[in-house]
Amino acid sequence: LIMSKSGRFAYYLGLGSNVGNRSSNLMQGLHHIRAIAQVKNTSFLYDTKPMYLEQQASFLNAAVHIECNLDPCTLLPQLKHIEQTCMRRQQTVRNGPRIIDIDILCGFDAAGKEIFIDQQLQHNDKQHSLHLPHPRMTERNFVLTPLCDILPDYKPRHVHESLSQCIQ
């Protein structure tokens, strides 16, 4: 990636929580995100049923538009730090309960050009996948609905309709 002259990237994040005080967890996560980025917009909060592993509490989900000077490969470890260190997220089973989950859904450089990336990153002795745009975004209404609040005309890669059309 080549950083733009202004050095500002725009990202859309998905946030979710289903452990403890879910709304407080999302607000705390947002507080930590503000330490590394400027929050430009947030979606409404949505109470959603869990997917994949259905025998758990419902989630509270939101989407957030941020701007920062961090390229995606630098931003992802920062978000993982927020999840694991600041918010004390415990690793459980895949798609299991979590105090906070923060995913980068899509990103744009300062010129508004969408960022496409598929890469493996190392953070705290763990391997993390970075795929932009998020490959499973369009199969998840808990992502689409909040993201549509703040980015309704976005057309994800390999999809021929906007987010607002995807959820109709």
PDB file of C-alpha atoms in Angstrom:
ATOM      1  CA  LEU A   1       0.000   0.000   0.000  1.00  0.00           C
ATOM      2  CA  ILE A   2       1.120   3.511  -0.765  1.00  0.00           C
ATOM      3  CA  MET A   3       0.110   6.055   1.830  1.00  0.00           C
ATOM      4  CA  SER A   4      -1.724   9.082   0.475  1.00  0.00           C
ATOM      5  CA  LYS A   5      -0.266  12.585   0.794  1.00  0.00           C
ATOM      6  CA  SER A   6      -2.555  13.408   3.703  1.00  0.00           C
ATOM      7  CA  GLY A   7      -1.803  10.049   5.316  1.00  0.00           C
ATOM      8  CA  ARG A   8      -5.458   9.504   6.233  1.00  0.00           C
ATOM      9  CA  PHE A   9      -7.168   6.193   5.719  1.00  0.00           C
ATOM     10  CA  ALA A  10     -10.906   5.646   6.172  1.00  0.00           C
ATOM     11  CA  TYR A  11     -12.113   2.392   7.680  1.00  0.00           C
ATOM     12  CA  TYR A  12     -15.457   0.882   8.548  1.00  0.00           C
ATOM     13  CA  LEU A  13     -15.370  -1.381  11.582  1.00  0.00           C
ATOM     14  CA  GLY A  14     -17.857  -3.886  12.913  1.00  0.00           C
ATOM     15  CA  LEU A  15     -18.188  -4.146  16.698  1.00  0.00           C
ATOM     16  CA  GLY A  16     -20.013  -6.827  18.658  1.00  0.00           C
ATOM     17  CA  SER A  17     -20.428  -8.003  22.245  1.00  0.00           C
ATOM     18  CA  ASN A  18     -22.484 -10.696  23.986  1.00  0.00           C
ATOM     19  CA  VAL A  19     -20.843 -10.960  27.411  1.00  0.00           C
ATOM     20  CA  GLY A  20     -21.692  -8.791  30.418  1.00  0.00           C
ATOM     21  CA  ASN A  21     -22.999  -5.261  29.849  1.00  0.00           C
ATOM     22  CA  ARG A  22     -22.926  -5.323  26.060  1.00  0.00           C
ATOM     23  CA  SER A  23     -23.612  -1.625  25.465  1.00  0.00           C
ATOM     24  CA  SER A  24     -20.980  -0.625  28.026  1.00  0.00           C
ATOM     25  CA  ASN A  25     -18.492  -2.990  26.358  1.00  0.00           C
ATOM     26  CA  LEU A  26     -19.124  -1.373  22.962  1.00  0.00           C
ATOM     27  CA  MET A  27     -18.762   2.122  24.453  1.00  0.00           C
ATOM     28  CA  GLN A  28     -15.477   1.134  26.137  1.00  0.00           C
ATOM     29  CA  GLY A  29     -14.235  -0.346  22.867  1.00  0.00           C
ATOM     30  CA  LEU A  30     -15.147   2.882  21.082  1.00  0.00           C
ATOM     31  CA  HIS A  31     -13.293   4.861  23.750  1.00  0.00           C
ATOM     32  CA  HIS A  32     -10.129   2.835  23.071  1.00  0.00           C
ATOM     33  CA  ILE A  33     -10.568   3.205  19.303  1.00  0.00           C
ATOM     34  CA  ARG A  34     -10.670   6.993  19.771  1.00  0.00           C
ATOM     35  CA  ALA A  35      -7.112   6.786  21.130  1.00  0.00           C
ATOM     36  CA  ILE A  36      -5.842   5.623  17.720  1.00  0.00           C
ATOM     37  CA  ALA A  37      -8.359   7.103  15.283  1.00  0.00           C
ATOM     38  CA  GLN A  38     -10.902   9.833  14.731  1.00  0.00           C
ATOM     39  CA  VAL A  39     -14.447   8.475  14.921  1.00  0.00           C
ATOM     40  CA  LYS A  40     -16.454  10.033  12.090  1.00  0.00           C
ATOM     41  CA  ASN A  41     -19.786   8.222  12.405  1.00  0.00           C
ATOM     42  CA  THR A  42     -21.485   5.351  14.211  1.00  0.00           C
ATOM     43  CA  SER A  43     -24.495   3.216  13.422  1.00  0.00           C
ATOM     44  CA  PHE A  44     -27.428   2.441  15.649  1.00  0.00           C
ATOM     45  CA  LEU A  45     -27.019  -0.506  18.032  1.00  0.00           C
ATOM     46  CA  TYR A  46     -28.638  -3.787  16.984  1.00  0.00           C
ATOM     47  CA  ASP A  47     -29.580  -6.750  19.153  1.00  0.00           C
ATOM     48  CA  THR A  48     -28.883  -9.836  17.023  1.00  0.00           C
ATOM     49  CA  LYS A  49     -29.071 -13.596  17.331  1.00  0.00           C
ATOM     50  CA  PRO A  50     -25.728 -15.427  17.242  1.00  0.00           C
ATOM     51  CA  MET A  51     -24.686 -17.094  13.999  1.00  0.00           C
ATOM     52  CA  TYR A  52     -22.677 -20.280  13.533  1.00  0.00           C
ATOM     53  CA  LEU A  53     -22.604 -21.155  17.267  1.00  0.00           C
ATOM     54  CA  GLU A  54     -26.216 -20.510  18.252  1.00  0.00           C
ATOM     55  CA  GLN A  55     -26.167 -21.730  21.889  1.00  0.00           C
ATOM     56  CA  GLN A  56     -25.036 -18.431  23.409  1.00  0.00           C
ATOM     57  CA  ALA A  57     -26.439 -15.037  24.394  1.00  0.00           C
ATOM     58  CA  SER A  58     -27.532 -12.555  21.734  1.00  0.00           C
ATOM     59  CA  PHE A  59     -25.095  -9.933  20.502  1.00  0.00           C
ATOM     60  CA  LEU A  60     -25.217  -6.179  20.435  1.00  0.00           C
ATOM     61  CA  ASN A  61     -23.686  -4.997  17.147  1.00  0.00           C
ATOM     62  CA  ALA A  62     -22.668  -1.664  15.642  1.00  0.00           C
ATOM     63  CA  ALA A  63     -20.593  -0.246  12.811  1.00  0.00           C
ATOM     64  CA  VAL A  64     -18.121   2.627  13.115  1.00  0.00           C
ATOM     65  CA  HIS A  65     -16.509   4.873  10.492  1.00  0.00           C
ATOM     66  CA  ILE A  66     -13.012   5.975  11.508  1.00  0.00           C
ATOM     67  CA  GLU A  67     -10.141   7.910   9.948  1.00  0.00           C
ATOM     68  CA  CYS A  68      -6.515   7.506  10.946  1.00  0.00           C
ATOM     69  CA  ASN A  69      -2.935   7.532   9.704  1.00  0.00           C
ATOM     70  CA  LEU A  70      -2.547   3.757  10.092  1.00  0.00           C
ATOM     71  CA  ASP A  71      -2.337   1.429   7.129  1.00  0.00           C
ATOM     72  CA  PRO A  72      -4.403  -1.780   7.503  1.00  0.00           C
ATOM     73  CA  CYS A  73      -1.405  -3.919   8.526  1.00  0.00           C
ATOM     74  CA  THR A  74      -0.705  -1.500  11.392  1.00  0.00           C
ATOM     75  CA  LEU A  75      -4.355  -0.953  12.348  1.00  0.00           C
ATOM     76  CA  LEU A  76      -5.232  -4.643  12.803  1.00  0.00           C
ATOM     77  CA  PRO A  77      -2.670  -5.268  15.602  1.00  0.00           C
ATOM     78  CA  GLN A  78      -3.877  -2.080  17.323  1.00  0.00           C
ATOM     79  CA  LEU A  79      -7.466  -3.375  17.250  1.00  0.00           C
ATOM     80  CA  LYS A  80      -6.338  -6.801  18.508  1.00  0.00           C
ATOM     81  CA  HIS A  81      -4.549  -5.014  21.365  1.00  0.00           C
ATOM     82  CA  ILE A  82      -7.803  -3.238  22.254  1.00  0.00           C
ATOM     83  CA  GLU A  83      -9.714  -6.551  22.236  1.00  0.00           C
ATOM     84  CA  GLN A  84      -7.202  -8.602  24.169  1.00  0.00           C
ATOM     85  CA  THR A  85      -5.398  -6.173  26.470  1.00  0.00           C
ATOM     86  CA  CYS A  86      -7.658  -3.167  27.003  1.00  0.00           C
ATOM     87  CA  MET A  87     -10.928  -5.111  27.015  1.00  0.00           C
ATOM     88  CA  ARG A  88      -9.492  -8.413  28.335  1.00  0.00           C
ATOM     89  CA  ARG A  89     -11.161 -10.567  25.700  1.00  0.00           C
ATOM     90  CA  GLN A  90     -10.686 -14.248  26.471  1.00  0.00           C
ATOM     91  CA  GLN A  91     -10.174 -16.720  23.668  1.00  0.00           C
ATOM     92  CA  THR A  92     -12.940 -19.320  23.698  1.00  0.00           C
ATOM     93  CA  VAL A  93     -14.321 -21.481  20.922  1.00  0.00           C
ATOM     94  CA  ARG A  94     -14.465 -20.043  17.402  1.00  0.00           C
ATOM     95  CA  ASN A  95     -17.524 -17.762  17.008  1.00  0.00           C
ATOM     96  CA  GLY A  96     -18.161 -18.142  20.737  1.00  0.00           C
ATOM     97  CA  PRO A  97     -19.059 -15.601  23.416  1.00  0.00           C
ATOM     98  CA  ARG A  98     -16.920 -12.477  23.584  1.00  0.00           C
ATOM     99  CA  ILE A  99     -16.722  -9.271  25.575  1.00  0.00           C
ATOM    100  CA  ILE A 100     -15.809  -7.418  22.365  1.00  0.00           C
ATOM    101  CA  ASP A 101     -15.117  -8.235  18.755  1.00  0.00           C
ATOM    102  CA  ILE A 102     -13.716  -5.593  16.422  1.00  0.00           C
ATOM    103  CA  ASP A 103     -13.427  -6.377  12.705  1.00  0.00           C
ATOM    104  CA  ILE A 104     -12.184  -4.196   9.873  1.00  0.00           C
ATOM    105  CA  LEU A 105     -14.952  -4.500   7.301  1.00  0.00           C
ATOM    106  CA  CYS A 106     -13.545  -2.313   4.524  1.00  0.00           C
ATOM    107  CA  GLY A 107     -11.080   0.517   4.025  1.00  0.00           C
ATOM    108  CA  PHE A 108     -10.253   3.364   1.657  1.00  0.00           C
ATOM    109  CA  ASP A 109      -7.165   5.464   1.063  1.00  0.00           C
ATOM    110  CA  ALA A 110      -7.300   9.285   1.159  1.00  0.00           C
ATOM    111  CA  ALA A 111      -8.220   9.417  -2.525  1.00  0.00           C
ATOM    112  CA  GLY A 112     -11.260   7.252  -1.805  1.00  0.00           C
ATOM    113  CA  LYS A 113      -9.808   4.178  -3.507  1.00  0.00           C
ATOM    114  CA  GLU A 114     -10.893   0.956  -1.855  1.00  0.00           C
ATOM    115  CA  ILE A 115      -8.161  -1.109  -0.213  1.00  0.00           C
ATOM    116  CA  PHE A 116      -7.947  -4.762  -1.235  1.00  0.00           C
ATOM    117  CA  ILE A 117      -5.695  -6.967   0.854  1.00  0.00           C
ATOM    118  CA  ASP A 118      -5.296 -10.650   1.772  1.00  0.00           C
ATOM    119  CA  GLN A 119      -2.490 -11.175   4.233  1.00  0.00           C
ATOM    120  CA  GLN A 120      -1.438 -13.089   7.341  1.00  0.00           C
ATOM    121  CA  LEU A 121      -0.048 -11.000  10.207  1.00  0.00           C
ATOM    122  CA  GLN A 122       1.729 -11.983  13.409  1.00  0.00           C
ATOM    123  CA  HIS A 123       0.636 -10.309  16.681  1.00  0.00           C
ATOM    124  CA  ASN A 124       1.502 -11.520  20.196  1.00  0.00           C
ATOM    125  CA  ASP A 125       2.636 -14.906  18.877  1.00  0.00           C
ATOM    126  CA  LYS A 126      -0.694 -15.407  17.095  1.00  0.00           C
ATOM    127  CA  GLN A 127      -1.442 -15.474  13.404  1.00  0.00           C
ATOM    128  CA  HIS A 128      -4.195 -13.101  12.254  1.00  0.00           C
ATOM    129  CA  SER A 129      -5.781 -12.914   8.818  1.00  0.00           C
ATOM    130  CA  LEU A 130      -6.350  -9.536   7.237  1.00  0.00           C
ATOM    131  CA  HIS A 131      -8.815  -9.618   4.356  1.00  0.00           C
ATOM    132  CA  LEU A 132     -10.262  -6.388   2.997  1.00  0.00           C
ATOM    133  CA  PRO A 133     -13.038  -6.112   2.327  1.00  0.00           C
ATOM    134  CA  HIS A 134     -14.137  -8.626   4.938  1.00  0.00           C
ATOM    135  CA  PRO A 135     -14.914 -11.824   2.973  1.00  0.00           C
ATOM    136  CA  ARG A 136     -18.018 -12.879   4.956  1.00  0.00           C
ATOM    137  CA  MET A 137     -19.539  -9.427   5.341  1.00  0.00           C
ATOM    138  CA  THR A 138     -22.434 -10.001   2.925  1.00  0.00           C
ATOM    139  CA  GLU A 139     -23.567 -13.260   4.575  1.00  0.00           C
ATOM    140  CA  ARG A 140     -23.999 -11.580   7.958  1.00  0.00           C
ATOM    141  CA  ASN A 141     -27.009  -9.363   8.581  1.00  0.00           C
ATOM    142  CA  PHE A 142     -25.499  -8.429  11.958  1.00  0.00           C
ATOM    143  CA  VAL A 143     -22.770  -6.707   9.909  1.00  0.00           C
ATOM    144  CA  LEU A 144     -24.818  -5.486   6.943  1.00  0.00           C
ATOM    145  CA  THR A 145     -27.579  -3.775   8.904  1.00  0.00           C
ATOM    146  CA  PRO A 146     -25.351  -1.505  11.051  1.00  0.00           C
ATOM    147  CA  LEU A 147     -22.939  -0.874   8.170  1.00  0.00           C
ATOM    148  CA  CYS A 148     -25.855   0.143   5.957  1.00  0.00           C
ATOM    149  CA  ASP A 149     -26.661   2.906   8.491  1.00  0.00           C
ATOM    150  CA  ILE A 150     -23.362   4.642   7.709  1.00  0.00           C
ATOM    151  CA  LEU A 151     -22.361   3.330   4.244  1.00  0.00           C
ATOM    152  CA  PRO A 152     -25.584   2.393   2.381  1.00  0.00           C
ATOM    153  CA  ASP A 153     -24.272   2.800  -1.173  1.00  0.00           C
ATOM    154  CA  TYR A 154     -21.147   0.679  -0.727  1.00  0.00           C
ATOM    155  CA  LYS A 155     -20.883  -2.311  -3.092  1.00  0.00           C
ATOM    156  CA  PRO A 156     -18.634  -5.032  -1.648  1.00  0.00           C
ATOM    157  CA  ARG A 157     -16.265  -6.894  -3.942  1.00  0.00           C
ATOM    158  CA  HIS A 158     -17.966  -9.755  -5.839  1.00  0.00           C
ATOM    159  CA  VAL A 159     -21.401  -8.283  -5.110  1.00  0.00           C
ATOM    160  CA  HIS A 160     -23.370  -6.403  -7.742  1.00  0.00           C
ATOM    161  CA  GLU A 161     -25.627  -4.496  -5.395  1.00  0.00           C
ATOM    162  CA  SER A 162     -25.227  -1.951  -2.636  1.00  0.00           C
ATOM    163  CA  LEU A 163     -25.474  -2.805   1.049  1.00  0.00           C
ATOM    164  CA  SER A 164     -28.947  -1.351   1.248  1.00  0.00           C
ATOM    165  CA  GLN A 165     -30.009  -3.669  -1.594  1.00  0.00           C
ATOM    166  CA  CYS A 166     -28.296  -6.674   0.029  1.00  0.00           C
ATOM    167  CA  ILE A 167     -30.443  -6.471   3.170  1.00  0.00           C
ATOM    168  CA  GLN A 168     -33.790  -5.983   1.427  1.00  0.00           C
TER     169      GLN A 168
END
